[in-house]
mmCIF file of C-alpha atoms in Angstrom:
data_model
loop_
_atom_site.group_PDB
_atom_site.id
_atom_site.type_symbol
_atom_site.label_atom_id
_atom_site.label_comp_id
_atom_site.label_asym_id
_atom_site.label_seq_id
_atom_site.Cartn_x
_atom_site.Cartn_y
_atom_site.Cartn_z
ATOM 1 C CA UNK J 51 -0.728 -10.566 -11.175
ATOM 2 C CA UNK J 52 -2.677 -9.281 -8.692
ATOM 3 C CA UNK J 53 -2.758 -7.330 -4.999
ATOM 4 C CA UNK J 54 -4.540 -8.146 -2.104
ATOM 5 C CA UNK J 55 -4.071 -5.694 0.481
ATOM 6 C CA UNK J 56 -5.515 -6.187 3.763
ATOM 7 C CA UNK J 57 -5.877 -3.481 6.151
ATOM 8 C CA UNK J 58 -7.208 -2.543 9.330
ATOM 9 C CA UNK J 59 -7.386 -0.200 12.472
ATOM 10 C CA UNK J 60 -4.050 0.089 14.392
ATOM 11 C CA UNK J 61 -6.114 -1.246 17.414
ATOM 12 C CA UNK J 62 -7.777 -4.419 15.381
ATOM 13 C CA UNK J 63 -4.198 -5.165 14.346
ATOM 14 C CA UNK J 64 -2.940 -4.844 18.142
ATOM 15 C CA UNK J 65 -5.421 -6.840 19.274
ATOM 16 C CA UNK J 66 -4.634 -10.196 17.434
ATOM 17 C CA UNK J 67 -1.161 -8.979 17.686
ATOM 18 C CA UNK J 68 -1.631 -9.693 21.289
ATOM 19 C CA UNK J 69 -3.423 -13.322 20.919
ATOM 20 C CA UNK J 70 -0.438 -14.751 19.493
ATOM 21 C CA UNK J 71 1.853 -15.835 22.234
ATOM 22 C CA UNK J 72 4.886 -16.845 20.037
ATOM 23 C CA UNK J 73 4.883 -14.540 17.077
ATOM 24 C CA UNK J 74 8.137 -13.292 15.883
ATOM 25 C CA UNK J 75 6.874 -9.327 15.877
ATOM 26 C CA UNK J 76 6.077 -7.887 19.235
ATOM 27 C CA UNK J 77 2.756 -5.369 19.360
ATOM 28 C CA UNK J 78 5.342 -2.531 19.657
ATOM 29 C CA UNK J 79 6.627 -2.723 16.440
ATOM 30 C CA UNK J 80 3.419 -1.883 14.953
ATOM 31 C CA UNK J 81 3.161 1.909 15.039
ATOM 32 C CA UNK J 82 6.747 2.313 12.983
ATOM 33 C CA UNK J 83 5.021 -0.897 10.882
ATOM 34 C CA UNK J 84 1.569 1.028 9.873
ATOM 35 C CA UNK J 85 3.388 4.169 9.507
ATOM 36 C CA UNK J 86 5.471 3.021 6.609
ATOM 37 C CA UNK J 87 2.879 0.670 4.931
ATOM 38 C CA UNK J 88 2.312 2.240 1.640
ATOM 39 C CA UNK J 89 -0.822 0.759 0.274
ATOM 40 C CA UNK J 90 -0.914 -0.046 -3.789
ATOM 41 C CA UNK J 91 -1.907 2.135 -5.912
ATOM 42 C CA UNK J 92 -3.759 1.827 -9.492
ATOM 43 C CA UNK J 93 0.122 1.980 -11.254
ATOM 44 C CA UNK J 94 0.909 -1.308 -9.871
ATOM 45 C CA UNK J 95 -1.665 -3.561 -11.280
ATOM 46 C CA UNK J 96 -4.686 -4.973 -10.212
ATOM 47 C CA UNK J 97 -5.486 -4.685 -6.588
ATOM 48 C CA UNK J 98 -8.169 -4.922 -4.218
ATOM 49 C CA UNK J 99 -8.539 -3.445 -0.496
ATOM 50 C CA UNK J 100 -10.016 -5.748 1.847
ATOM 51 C CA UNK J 101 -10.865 -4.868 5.977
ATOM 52 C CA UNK J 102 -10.097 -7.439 8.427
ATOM 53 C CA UNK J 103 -12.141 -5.999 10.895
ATOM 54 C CA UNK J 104 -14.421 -8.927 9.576
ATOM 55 C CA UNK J 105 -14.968 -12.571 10.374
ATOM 56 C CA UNK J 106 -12.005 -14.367 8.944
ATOM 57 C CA UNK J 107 -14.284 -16.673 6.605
ATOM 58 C CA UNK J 108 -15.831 -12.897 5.310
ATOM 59 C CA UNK J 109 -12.013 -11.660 4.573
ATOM 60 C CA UNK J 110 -11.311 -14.961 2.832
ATOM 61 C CA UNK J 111 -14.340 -14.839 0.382
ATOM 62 C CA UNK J 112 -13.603 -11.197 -0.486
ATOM 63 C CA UNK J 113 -10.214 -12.403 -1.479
ATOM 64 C CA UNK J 114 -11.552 -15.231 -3.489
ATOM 65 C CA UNK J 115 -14.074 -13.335 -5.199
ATOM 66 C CA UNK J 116 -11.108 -10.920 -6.544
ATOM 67 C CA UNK J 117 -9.044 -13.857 -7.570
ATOM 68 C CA UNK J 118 -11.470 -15.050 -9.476
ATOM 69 C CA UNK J 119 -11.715 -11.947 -10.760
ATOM 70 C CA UNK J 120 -8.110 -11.909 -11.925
ATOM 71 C CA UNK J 121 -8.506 -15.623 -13.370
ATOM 72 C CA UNK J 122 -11.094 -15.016 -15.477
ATOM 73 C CA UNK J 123 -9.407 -11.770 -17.178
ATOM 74 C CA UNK J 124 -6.437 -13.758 -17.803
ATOM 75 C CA UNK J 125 -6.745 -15.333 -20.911
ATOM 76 C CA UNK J 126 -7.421 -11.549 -22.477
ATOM 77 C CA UNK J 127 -4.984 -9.953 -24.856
ATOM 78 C CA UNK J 128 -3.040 -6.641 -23.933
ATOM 79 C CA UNK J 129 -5.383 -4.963 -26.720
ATOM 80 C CA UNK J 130 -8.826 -6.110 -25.078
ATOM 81 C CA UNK J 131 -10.115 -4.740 -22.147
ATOM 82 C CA UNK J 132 -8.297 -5.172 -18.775
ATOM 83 C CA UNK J 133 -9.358 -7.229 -15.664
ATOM 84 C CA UNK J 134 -10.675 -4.636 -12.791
ATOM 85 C CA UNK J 135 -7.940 -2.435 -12.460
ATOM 86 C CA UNK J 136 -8.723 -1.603 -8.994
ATOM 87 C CA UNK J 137 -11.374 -2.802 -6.492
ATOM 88 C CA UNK J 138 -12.141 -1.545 -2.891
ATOM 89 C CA UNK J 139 -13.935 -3.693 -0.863
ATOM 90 C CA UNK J 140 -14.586 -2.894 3.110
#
């Protein structure tokens, strides 16, 4: 299994917070939302970082590429060497 964990400035996140008309979380909610986000760390798995200060069609690749990533490490045995462990991408 893998993580990905997409993140962004408070004020990117605001800011399509505010183009949707009829979402369910209001833009107020996220300071006490960011401030207990705990992002993954290298004990949980495999896990990449991704910005989504990016085009969407940018953020969607990077996610991709990881999964594929993940897919192609699957069919490895607990003994060989692990799938990347942790990837940052920006």
């Amino acid at each position: 299994m893998g993580i990905v964990f997409l993140h962004g400035s408070a004020e990117v996140i605001e800011e399509r917070l505010a183009l949707r008309t009829d979402h369910f979380a209001a833009a107020d909610l996220l300071p006490s939302q960011l401030g207990d986000l705990q992002p993954p760390t290298v004990e949980e798995g495999a896990f990449c970082q991704i910005d989504i200060t990016p085009d969407m069609q940018t953020v969607v690749s990077k996610a991709e590429d990881f999964v594929r990533q993940l897919v192609a490490g699957a069919g490895r045995s607990r003994d060989a060497d692990a799938p990347v462990t942790m990837q940052r991408q920006s």
